[in-house]
Coordinates of N, CA and C in Angstrom, one line a residue:
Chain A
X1 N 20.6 39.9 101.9 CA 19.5 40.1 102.8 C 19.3 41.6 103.1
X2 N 18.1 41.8 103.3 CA 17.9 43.4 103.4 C 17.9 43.7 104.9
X3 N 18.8 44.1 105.4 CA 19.1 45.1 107.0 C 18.1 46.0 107.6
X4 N 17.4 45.7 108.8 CA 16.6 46.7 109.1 C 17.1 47.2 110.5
X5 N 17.1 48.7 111.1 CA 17.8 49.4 112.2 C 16.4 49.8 112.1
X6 N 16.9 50.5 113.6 CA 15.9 51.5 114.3 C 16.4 52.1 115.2
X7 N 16.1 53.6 115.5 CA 16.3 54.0 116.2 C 15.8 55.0 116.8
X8 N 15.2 55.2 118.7 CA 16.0 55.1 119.7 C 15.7 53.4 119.8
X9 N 16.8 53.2 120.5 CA 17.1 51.3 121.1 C 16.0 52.2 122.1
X10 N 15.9 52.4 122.7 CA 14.7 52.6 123.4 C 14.8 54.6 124.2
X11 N 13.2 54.6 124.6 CA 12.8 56.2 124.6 C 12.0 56.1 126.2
X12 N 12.6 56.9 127.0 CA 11.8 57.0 127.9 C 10.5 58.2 127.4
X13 N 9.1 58.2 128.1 CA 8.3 59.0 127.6 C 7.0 58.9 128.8
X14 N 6.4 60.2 128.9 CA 5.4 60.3 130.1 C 4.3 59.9 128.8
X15 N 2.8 59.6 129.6 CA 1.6 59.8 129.0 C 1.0 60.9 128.4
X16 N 0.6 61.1 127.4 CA 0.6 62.2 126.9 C 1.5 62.6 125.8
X17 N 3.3 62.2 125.9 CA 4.2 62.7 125.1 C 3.2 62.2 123.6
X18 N 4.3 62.7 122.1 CA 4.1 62.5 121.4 C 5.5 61.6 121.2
X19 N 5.6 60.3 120.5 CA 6.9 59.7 120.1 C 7.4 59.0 118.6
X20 N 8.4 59.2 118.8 CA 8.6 59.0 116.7 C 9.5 57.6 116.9
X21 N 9.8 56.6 116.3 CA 10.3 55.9 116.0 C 10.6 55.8 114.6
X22 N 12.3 55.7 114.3 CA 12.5 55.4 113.0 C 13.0 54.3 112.7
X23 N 12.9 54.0 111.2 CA 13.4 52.7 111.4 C 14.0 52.5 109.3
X24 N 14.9 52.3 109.5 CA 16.1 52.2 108.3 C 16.1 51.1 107.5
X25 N 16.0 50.5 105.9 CA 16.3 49.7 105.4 C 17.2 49.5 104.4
X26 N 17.6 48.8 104.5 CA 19.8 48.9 103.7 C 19.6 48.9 102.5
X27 N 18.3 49.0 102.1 CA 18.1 49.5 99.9 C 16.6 49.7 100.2
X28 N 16.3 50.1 98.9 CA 14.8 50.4 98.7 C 13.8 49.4 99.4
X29 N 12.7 49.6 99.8 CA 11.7 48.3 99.9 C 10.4 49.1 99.8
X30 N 10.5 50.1 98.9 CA 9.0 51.0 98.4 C 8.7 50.6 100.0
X31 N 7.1 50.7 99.8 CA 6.2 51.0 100.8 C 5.6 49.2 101.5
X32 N 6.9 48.5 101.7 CA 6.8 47.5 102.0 C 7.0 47.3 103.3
X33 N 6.4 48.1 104.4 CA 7.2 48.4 105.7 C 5.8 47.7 106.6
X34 N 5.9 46.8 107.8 CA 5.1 46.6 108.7 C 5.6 47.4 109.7
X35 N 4.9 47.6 110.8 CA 5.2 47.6 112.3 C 4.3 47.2 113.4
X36 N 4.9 46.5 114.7 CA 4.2 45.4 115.1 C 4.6 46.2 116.4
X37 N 3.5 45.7 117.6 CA 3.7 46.0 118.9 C 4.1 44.8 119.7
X38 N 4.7 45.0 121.0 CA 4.7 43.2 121.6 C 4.8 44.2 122.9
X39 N 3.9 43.3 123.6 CA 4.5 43.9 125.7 C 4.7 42.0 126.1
X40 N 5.8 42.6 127.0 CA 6.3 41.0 127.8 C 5.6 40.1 127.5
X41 N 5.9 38.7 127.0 CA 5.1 37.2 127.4 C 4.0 37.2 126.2
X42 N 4.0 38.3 125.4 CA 2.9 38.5 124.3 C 3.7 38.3 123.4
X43 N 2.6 37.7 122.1 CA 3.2 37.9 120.7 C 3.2 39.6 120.1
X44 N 3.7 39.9 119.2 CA 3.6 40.9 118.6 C 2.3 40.8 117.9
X45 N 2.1 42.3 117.3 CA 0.9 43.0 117.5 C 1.1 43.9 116.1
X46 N 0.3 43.4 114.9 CA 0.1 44.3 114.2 C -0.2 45.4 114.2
X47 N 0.1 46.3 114.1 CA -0.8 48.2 113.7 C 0.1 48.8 112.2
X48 N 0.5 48.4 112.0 CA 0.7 49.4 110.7 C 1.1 48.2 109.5
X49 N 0.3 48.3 108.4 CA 1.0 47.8 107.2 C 1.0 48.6 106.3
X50 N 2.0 48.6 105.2 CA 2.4 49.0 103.9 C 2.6 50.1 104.1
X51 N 3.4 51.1 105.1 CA 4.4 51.7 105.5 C 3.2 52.5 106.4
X52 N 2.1 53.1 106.1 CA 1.1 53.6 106.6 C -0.6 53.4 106.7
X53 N -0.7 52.4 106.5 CA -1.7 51.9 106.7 C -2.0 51.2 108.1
X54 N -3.2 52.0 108.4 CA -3.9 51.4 110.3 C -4.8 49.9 109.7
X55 N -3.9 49.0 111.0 CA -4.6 48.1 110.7 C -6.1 48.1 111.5
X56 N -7.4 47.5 110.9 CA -8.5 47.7 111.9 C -8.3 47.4 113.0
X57 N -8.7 48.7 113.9 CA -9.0 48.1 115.2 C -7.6 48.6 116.1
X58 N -6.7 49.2 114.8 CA -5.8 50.2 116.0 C -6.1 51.6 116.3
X59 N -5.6 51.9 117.5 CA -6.3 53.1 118.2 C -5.5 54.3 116.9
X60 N -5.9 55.5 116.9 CA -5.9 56.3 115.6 C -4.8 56.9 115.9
X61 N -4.2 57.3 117.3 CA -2.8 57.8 117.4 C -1.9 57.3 116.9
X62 N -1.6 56.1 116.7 CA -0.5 55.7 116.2 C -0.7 55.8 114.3
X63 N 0.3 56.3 113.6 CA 0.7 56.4 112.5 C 2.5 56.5 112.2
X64 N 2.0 55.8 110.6 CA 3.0 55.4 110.1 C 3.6 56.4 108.8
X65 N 4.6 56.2 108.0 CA 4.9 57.3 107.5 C 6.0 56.6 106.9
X66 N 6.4 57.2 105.4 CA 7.9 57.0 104.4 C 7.9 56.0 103.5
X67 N 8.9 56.0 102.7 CA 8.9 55.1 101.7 C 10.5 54.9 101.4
X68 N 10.9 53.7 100.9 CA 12.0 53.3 100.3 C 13.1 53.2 101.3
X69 N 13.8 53.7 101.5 CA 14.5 53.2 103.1 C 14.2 53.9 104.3
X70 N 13.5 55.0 104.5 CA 13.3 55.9 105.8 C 11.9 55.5 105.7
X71 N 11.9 55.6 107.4 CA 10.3 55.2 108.1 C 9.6 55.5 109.1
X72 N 9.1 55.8 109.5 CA 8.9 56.7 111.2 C 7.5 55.7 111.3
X73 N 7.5 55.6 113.1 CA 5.6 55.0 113.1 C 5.6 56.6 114.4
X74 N 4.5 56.8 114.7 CA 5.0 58.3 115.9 C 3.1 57.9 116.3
X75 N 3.4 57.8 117.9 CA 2.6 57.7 118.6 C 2.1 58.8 119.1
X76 N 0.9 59.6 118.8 CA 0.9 60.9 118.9 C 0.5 61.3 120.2
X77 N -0.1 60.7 121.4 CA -0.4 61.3 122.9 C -0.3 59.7 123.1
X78 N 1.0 59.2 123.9 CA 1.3 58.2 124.6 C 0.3 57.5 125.3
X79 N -0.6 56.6 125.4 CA -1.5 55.8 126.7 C -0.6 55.1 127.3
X80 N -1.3 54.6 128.6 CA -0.3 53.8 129.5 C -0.7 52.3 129.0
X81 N -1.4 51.9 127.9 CA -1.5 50.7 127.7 C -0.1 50.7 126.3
X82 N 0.5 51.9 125.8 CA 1.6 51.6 125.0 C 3.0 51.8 125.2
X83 N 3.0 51.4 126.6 CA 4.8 51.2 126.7 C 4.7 49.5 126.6
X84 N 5.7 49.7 125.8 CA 5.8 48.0 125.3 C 6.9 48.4 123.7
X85 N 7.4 47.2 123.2 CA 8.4 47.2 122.5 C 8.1 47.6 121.1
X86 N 8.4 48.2 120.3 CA 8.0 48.4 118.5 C 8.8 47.7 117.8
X87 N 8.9 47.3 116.5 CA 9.8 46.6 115.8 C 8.8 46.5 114.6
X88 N 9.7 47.1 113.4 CA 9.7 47.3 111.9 C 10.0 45.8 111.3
X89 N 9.2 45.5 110.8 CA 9.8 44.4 109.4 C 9.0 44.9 107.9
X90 N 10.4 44.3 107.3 CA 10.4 45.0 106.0 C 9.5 43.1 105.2
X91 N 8.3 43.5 104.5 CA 8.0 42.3 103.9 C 7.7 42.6 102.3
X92 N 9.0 43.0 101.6 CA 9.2 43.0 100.2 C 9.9 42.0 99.6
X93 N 10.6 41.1 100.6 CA 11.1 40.4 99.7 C 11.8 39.2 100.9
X94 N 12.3 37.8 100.7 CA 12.9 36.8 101.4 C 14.0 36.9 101.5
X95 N 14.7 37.0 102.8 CA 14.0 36.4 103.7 C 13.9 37.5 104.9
X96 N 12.5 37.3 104.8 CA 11.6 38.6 105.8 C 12.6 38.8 106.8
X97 N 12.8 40.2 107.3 CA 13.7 40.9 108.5 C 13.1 41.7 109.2
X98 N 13.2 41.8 110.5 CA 12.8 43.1 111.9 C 13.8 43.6 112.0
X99 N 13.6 45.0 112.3 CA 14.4 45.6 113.0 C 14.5 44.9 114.5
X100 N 15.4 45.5 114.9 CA 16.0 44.9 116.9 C 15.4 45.2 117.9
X101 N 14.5 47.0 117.3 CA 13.6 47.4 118.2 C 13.5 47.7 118.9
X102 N 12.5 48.9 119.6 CA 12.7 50.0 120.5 C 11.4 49.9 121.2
X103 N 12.3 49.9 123.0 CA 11.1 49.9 123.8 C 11.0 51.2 124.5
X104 N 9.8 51.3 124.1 CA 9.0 52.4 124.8 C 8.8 52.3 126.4
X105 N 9.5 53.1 127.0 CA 9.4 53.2 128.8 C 8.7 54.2 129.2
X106 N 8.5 54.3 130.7 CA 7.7 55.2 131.4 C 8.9 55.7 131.9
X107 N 8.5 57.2 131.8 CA 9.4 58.1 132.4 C 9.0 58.5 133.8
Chain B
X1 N -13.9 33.5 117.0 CA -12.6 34.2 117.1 C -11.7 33.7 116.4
X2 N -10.8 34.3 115.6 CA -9.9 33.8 114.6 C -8.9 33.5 115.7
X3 N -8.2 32.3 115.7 CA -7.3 32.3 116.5 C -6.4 30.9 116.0
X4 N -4.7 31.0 116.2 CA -4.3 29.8 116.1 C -3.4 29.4 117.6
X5 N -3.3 28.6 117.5 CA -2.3 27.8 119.0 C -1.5 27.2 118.3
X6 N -0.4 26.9 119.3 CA 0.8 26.2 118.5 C 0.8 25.3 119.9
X7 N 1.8 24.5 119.6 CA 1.9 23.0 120.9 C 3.5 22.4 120.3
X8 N 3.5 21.5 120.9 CA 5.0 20.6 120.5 C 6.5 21.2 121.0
X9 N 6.4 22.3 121.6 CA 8.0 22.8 122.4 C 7.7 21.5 123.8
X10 N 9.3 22.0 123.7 CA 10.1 21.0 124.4 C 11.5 21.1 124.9
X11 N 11.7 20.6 126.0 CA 13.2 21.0 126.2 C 13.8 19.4 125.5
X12 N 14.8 19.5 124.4 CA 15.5 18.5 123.3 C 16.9 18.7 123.3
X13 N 17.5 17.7 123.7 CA 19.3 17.9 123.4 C 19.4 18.2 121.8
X14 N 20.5 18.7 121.8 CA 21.2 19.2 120.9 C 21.4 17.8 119.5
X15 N 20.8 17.8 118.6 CA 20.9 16.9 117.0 C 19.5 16.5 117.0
X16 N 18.6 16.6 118.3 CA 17.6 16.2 118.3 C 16.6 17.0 117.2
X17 N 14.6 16.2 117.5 CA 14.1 16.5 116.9 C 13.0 17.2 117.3
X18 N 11.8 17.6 116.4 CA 10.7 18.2 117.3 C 9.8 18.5 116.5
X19 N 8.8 18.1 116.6 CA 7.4 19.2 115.5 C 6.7 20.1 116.0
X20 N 6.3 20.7 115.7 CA 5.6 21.6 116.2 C 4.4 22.0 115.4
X21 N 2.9 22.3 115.7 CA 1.9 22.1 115.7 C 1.1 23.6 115.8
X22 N 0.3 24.1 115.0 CA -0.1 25.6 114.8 C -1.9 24.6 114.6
X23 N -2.6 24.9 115.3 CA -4.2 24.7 115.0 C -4.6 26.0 114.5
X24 N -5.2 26.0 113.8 CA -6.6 27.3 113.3 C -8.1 27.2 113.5
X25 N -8.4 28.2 113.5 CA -10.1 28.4 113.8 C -10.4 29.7 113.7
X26 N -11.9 29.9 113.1 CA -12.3 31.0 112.9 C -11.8 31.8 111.6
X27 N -10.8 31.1 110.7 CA -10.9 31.6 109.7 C -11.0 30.6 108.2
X28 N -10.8 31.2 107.3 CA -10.8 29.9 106.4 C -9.3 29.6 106.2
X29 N -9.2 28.5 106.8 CA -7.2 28.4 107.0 C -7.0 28.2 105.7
X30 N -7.7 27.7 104.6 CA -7.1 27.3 103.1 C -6.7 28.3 102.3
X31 N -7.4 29.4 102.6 CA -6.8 30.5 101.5 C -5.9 31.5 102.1
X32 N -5.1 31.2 103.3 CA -4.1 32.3 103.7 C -2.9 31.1 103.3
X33 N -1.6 31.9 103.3 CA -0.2 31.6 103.7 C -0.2 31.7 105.2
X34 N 0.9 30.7 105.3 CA 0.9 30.8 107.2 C 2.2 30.5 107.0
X35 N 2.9 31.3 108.2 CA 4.6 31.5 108.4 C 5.1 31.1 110.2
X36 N 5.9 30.6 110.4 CA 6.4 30.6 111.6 C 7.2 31.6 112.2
X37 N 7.4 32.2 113.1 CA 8.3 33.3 113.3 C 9.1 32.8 114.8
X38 N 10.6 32.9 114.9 CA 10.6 32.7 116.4 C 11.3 34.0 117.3
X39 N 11.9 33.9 118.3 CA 12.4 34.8 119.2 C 12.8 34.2 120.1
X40 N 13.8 34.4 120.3 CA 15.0 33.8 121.3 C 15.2 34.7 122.7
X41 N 15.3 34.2 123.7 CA 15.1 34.9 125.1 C 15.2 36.7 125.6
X42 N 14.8 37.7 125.3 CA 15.9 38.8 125.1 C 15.8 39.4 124.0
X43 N 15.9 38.4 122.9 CA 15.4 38.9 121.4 C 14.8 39.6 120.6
X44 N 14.8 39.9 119.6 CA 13.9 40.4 118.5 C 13.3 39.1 117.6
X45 N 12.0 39.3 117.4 CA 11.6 38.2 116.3 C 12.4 37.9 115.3
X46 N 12.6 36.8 114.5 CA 13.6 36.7 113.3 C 12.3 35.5 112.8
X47 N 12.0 35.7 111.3 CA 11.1 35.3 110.5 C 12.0 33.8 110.3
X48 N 11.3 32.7 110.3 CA 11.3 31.4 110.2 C 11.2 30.9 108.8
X49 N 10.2 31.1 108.4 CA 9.7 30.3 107.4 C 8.3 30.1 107.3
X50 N 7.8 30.1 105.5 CA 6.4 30.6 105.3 C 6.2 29.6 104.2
X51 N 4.5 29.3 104.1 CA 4.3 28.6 103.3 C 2.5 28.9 102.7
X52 N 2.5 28.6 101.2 CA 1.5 29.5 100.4 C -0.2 28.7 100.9
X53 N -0.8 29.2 100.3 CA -2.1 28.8 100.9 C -2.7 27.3 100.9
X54 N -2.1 27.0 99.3 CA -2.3 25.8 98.8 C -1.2 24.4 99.2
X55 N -0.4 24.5 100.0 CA 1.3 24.0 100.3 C 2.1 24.2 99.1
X56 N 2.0 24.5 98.4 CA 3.1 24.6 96.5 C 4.3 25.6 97.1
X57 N 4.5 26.9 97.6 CA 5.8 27.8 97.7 C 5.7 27.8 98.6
X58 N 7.2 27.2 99.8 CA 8.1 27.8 100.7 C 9.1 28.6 100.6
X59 N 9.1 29.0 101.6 CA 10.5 30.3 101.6 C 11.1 29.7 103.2
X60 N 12.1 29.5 103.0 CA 12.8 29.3 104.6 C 13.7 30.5 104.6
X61 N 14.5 30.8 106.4 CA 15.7 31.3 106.5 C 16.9 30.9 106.4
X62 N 17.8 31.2 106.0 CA 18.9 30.6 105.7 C 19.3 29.8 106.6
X63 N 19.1 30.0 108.2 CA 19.7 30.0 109.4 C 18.9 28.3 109.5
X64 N 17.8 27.9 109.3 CA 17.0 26.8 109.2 C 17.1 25.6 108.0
X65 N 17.4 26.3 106.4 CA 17.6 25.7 105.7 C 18.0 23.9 105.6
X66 N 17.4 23.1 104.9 CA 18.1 21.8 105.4 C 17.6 20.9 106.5
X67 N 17.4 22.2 107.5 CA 16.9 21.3 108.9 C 15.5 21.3 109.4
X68 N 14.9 22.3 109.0 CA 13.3 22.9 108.9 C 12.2 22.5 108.2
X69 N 11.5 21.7 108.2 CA 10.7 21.9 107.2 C 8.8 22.2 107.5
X70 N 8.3 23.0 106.9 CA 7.2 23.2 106.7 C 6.3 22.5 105.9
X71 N 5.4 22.8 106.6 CA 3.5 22.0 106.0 C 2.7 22.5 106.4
X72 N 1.6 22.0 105.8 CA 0.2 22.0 106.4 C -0.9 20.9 105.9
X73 N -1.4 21.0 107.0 CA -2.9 20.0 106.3 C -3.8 20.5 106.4
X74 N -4.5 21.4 104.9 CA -5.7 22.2 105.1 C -7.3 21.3 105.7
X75 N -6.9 20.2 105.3 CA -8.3 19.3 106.1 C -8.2 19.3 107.1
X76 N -7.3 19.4 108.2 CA -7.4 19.3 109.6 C -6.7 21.1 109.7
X77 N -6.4 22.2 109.5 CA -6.8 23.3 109.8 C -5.4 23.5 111.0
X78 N -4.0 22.9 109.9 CA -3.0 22.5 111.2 C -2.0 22.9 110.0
X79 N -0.9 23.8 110.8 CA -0.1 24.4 110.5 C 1.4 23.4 111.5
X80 N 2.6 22.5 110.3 CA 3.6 22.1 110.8 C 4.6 22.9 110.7
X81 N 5.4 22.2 112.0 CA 7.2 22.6 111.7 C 8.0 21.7 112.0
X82 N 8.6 20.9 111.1 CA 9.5 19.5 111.6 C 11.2 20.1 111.8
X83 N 11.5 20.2 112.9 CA 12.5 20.5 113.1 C 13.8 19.4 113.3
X84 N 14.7 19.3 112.4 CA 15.6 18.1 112.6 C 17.1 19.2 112.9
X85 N 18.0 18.0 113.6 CA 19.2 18.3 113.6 C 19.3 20.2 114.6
X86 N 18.6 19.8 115.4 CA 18.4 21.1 116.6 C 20.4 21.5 117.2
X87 N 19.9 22.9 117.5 CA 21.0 23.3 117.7 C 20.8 23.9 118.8
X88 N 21.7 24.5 119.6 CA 21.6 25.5 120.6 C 20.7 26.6 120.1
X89 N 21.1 27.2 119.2 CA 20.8 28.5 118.6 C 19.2 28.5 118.4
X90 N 19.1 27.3 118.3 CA 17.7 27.5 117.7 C 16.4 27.5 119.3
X91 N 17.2 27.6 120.2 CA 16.1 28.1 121.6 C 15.4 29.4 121.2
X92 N 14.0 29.0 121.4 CA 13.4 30.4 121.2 C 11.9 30.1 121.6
X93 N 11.1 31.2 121.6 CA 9.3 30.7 121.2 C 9.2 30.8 120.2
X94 N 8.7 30.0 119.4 CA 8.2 29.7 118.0 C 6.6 29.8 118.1
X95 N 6.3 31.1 117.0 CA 5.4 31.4 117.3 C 4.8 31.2 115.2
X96 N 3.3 30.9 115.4 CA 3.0 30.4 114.3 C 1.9 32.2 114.1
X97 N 1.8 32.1 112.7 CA 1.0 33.8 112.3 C 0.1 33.5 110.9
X98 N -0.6 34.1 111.1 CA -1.1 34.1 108.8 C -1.1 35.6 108.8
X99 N -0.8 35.5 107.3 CA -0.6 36.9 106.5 C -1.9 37.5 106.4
X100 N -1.9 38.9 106.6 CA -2.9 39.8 106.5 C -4.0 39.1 105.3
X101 N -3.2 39.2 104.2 CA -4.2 39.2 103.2 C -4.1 37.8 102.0
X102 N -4.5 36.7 102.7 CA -4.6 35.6 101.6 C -3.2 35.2 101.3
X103 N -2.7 35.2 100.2 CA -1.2 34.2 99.7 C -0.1 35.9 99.6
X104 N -0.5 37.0 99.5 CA -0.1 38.5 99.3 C 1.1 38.3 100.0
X105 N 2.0 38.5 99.9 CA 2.8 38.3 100.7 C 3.4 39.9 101.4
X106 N 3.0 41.4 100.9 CA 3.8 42.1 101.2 C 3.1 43.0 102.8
X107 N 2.4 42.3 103.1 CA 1.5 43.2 104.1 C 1.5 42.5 105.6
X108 N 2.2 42.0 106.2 CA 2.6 41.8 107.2 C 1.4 40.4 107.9
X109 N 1.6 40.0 109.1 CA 1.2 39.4 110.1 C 0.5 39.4 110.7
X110 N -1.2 39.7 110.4 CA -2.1 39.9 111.5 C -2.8 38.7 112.9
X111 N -2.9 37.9 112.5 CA -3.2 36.9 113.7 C -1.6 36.0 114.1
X112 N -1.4 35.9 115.5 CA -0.4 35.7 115.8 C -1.1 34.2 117.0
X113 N -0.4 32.8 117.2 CA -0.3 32.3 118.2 C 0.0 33.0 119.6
X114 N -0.2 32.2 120.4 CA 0.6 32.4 121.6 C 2.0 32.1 122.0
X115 N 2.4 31.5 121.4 CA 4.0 30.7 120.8 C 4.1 29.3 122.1
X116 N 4.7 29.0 121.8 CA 5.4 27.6 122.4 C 7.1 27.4 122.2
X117 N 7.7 27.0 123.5 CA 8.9 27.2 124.0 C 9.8 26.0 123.6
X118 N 10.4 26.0 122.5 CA 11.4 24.8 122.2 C 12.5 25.5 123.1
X119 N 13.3 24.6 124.0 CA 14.5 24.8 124.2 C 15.7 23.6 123.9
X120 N 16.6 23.8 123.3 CA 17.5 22.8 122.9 C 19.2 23.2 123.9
X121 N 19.1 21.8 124.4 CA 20.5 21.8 125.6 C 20.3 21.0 126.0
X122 N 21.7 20.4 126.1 CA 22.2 18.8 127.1 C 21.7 19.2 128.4

């Protein structure tokens, strides 16, 4: 099974900051990378597929970036509707994996 | 609105059983793959089990294997999960999703349920 990390476990950050999340896979997975948003009591939240690609309809600050095991998604001027949790899954191959995931806090 | 719902959580002792229920609307449910995903209290999601547009290829997790099984009924626009032989471990929200793009499998999750709460304990 292919191993997905990330890291910070979580980032405190004001509105405005700029923030990077990385996120690690235990062998190649080309440009097979999602990343999903979730806040409390919600399901997760598409915004990025195929390591960089915006899915429609996400706000343009957030981007994604890398290929083959290194990954970053980087939220470039924080809003107060994006503190809420991130989490990477790699979907190249079965059986599909998330990283553990990193919540974004208000500082 | 594309949208699916899930139904059927339950609090079930432990060897017990349970199905669980994903409706669709708003898209054409026959030509996507649809996958289960769950998350356990505290958790991070952990991928369940997926199945192709037509019902022909499943993929399960190991962690389910044997005890899980998937369907659908594209005439009624309903996504199953028959869960047998329940464990502790297996408490979580079970949340039902379709893939971005048709049977594709490498492009992630875009419509997600609201999940529904199996909990399993005497």
């Amino acid at each position: 099974d292919i191993q997905m990390t990330q890291s910070p476990s979580s980032v405190s950050a004001s509105v405005g900051d700029r923030v990077t999340i990385t996120c690690r896979a235990s062998q190649d997975i080309s440009r097979w990378l999602a990343w999903y948003q979730q806040k409390p009591g919600k399901a997760p939240n598409l915004l990025i597929y195929d390591a960089s690609s915006l899915r429609s309809g996400v706000p343009s600050r957030f981007s994604g970036s890398g290929s083959g095991t290194d990954f970053t998604l980087t939220i470039s001027s924080l809003q107060p509707e994006d503190f809420a949790s991130y989490y990477c899954q790699q979907t190249t191959s079965f059986p599909l994996t998330f990283g553990p995931g990193t919540k974004v806090e208000i500082k | 609105e594309v949208q699916l719902l899930e139904s059927g959580g339950a609090l079930v002792q432990p060897g017990g059983s349970l199905r669980l229920s994903c409706a669709a609307s708003g898209f054409t449910f026959s030509t996507y793959a649809l996958t289960w995903v769950r998350q356990a209290p505290g958790k991070g999601p952990e991928w369940v089990s997926i199945l192709s547009s037509g019902g022909d290829t499943t993929y399960s997790a190991d962690s389910v294997k044997g005890r899980f099984t998937i369907s659908r009924d594209n005439s009624k626009n309903t996504l199953y999960l028959q869960m047998n032989s329940l464990r502790v471990a297996d408490t979580a929200v079970y949340y039902c999703a379709k893939y971005l793009f048709g049977d594709r499998v490498h492009h992630g999750f875009d419509i997600w349920g609201q999940g529904t709460m199996v909990t399993v304990s005497s």
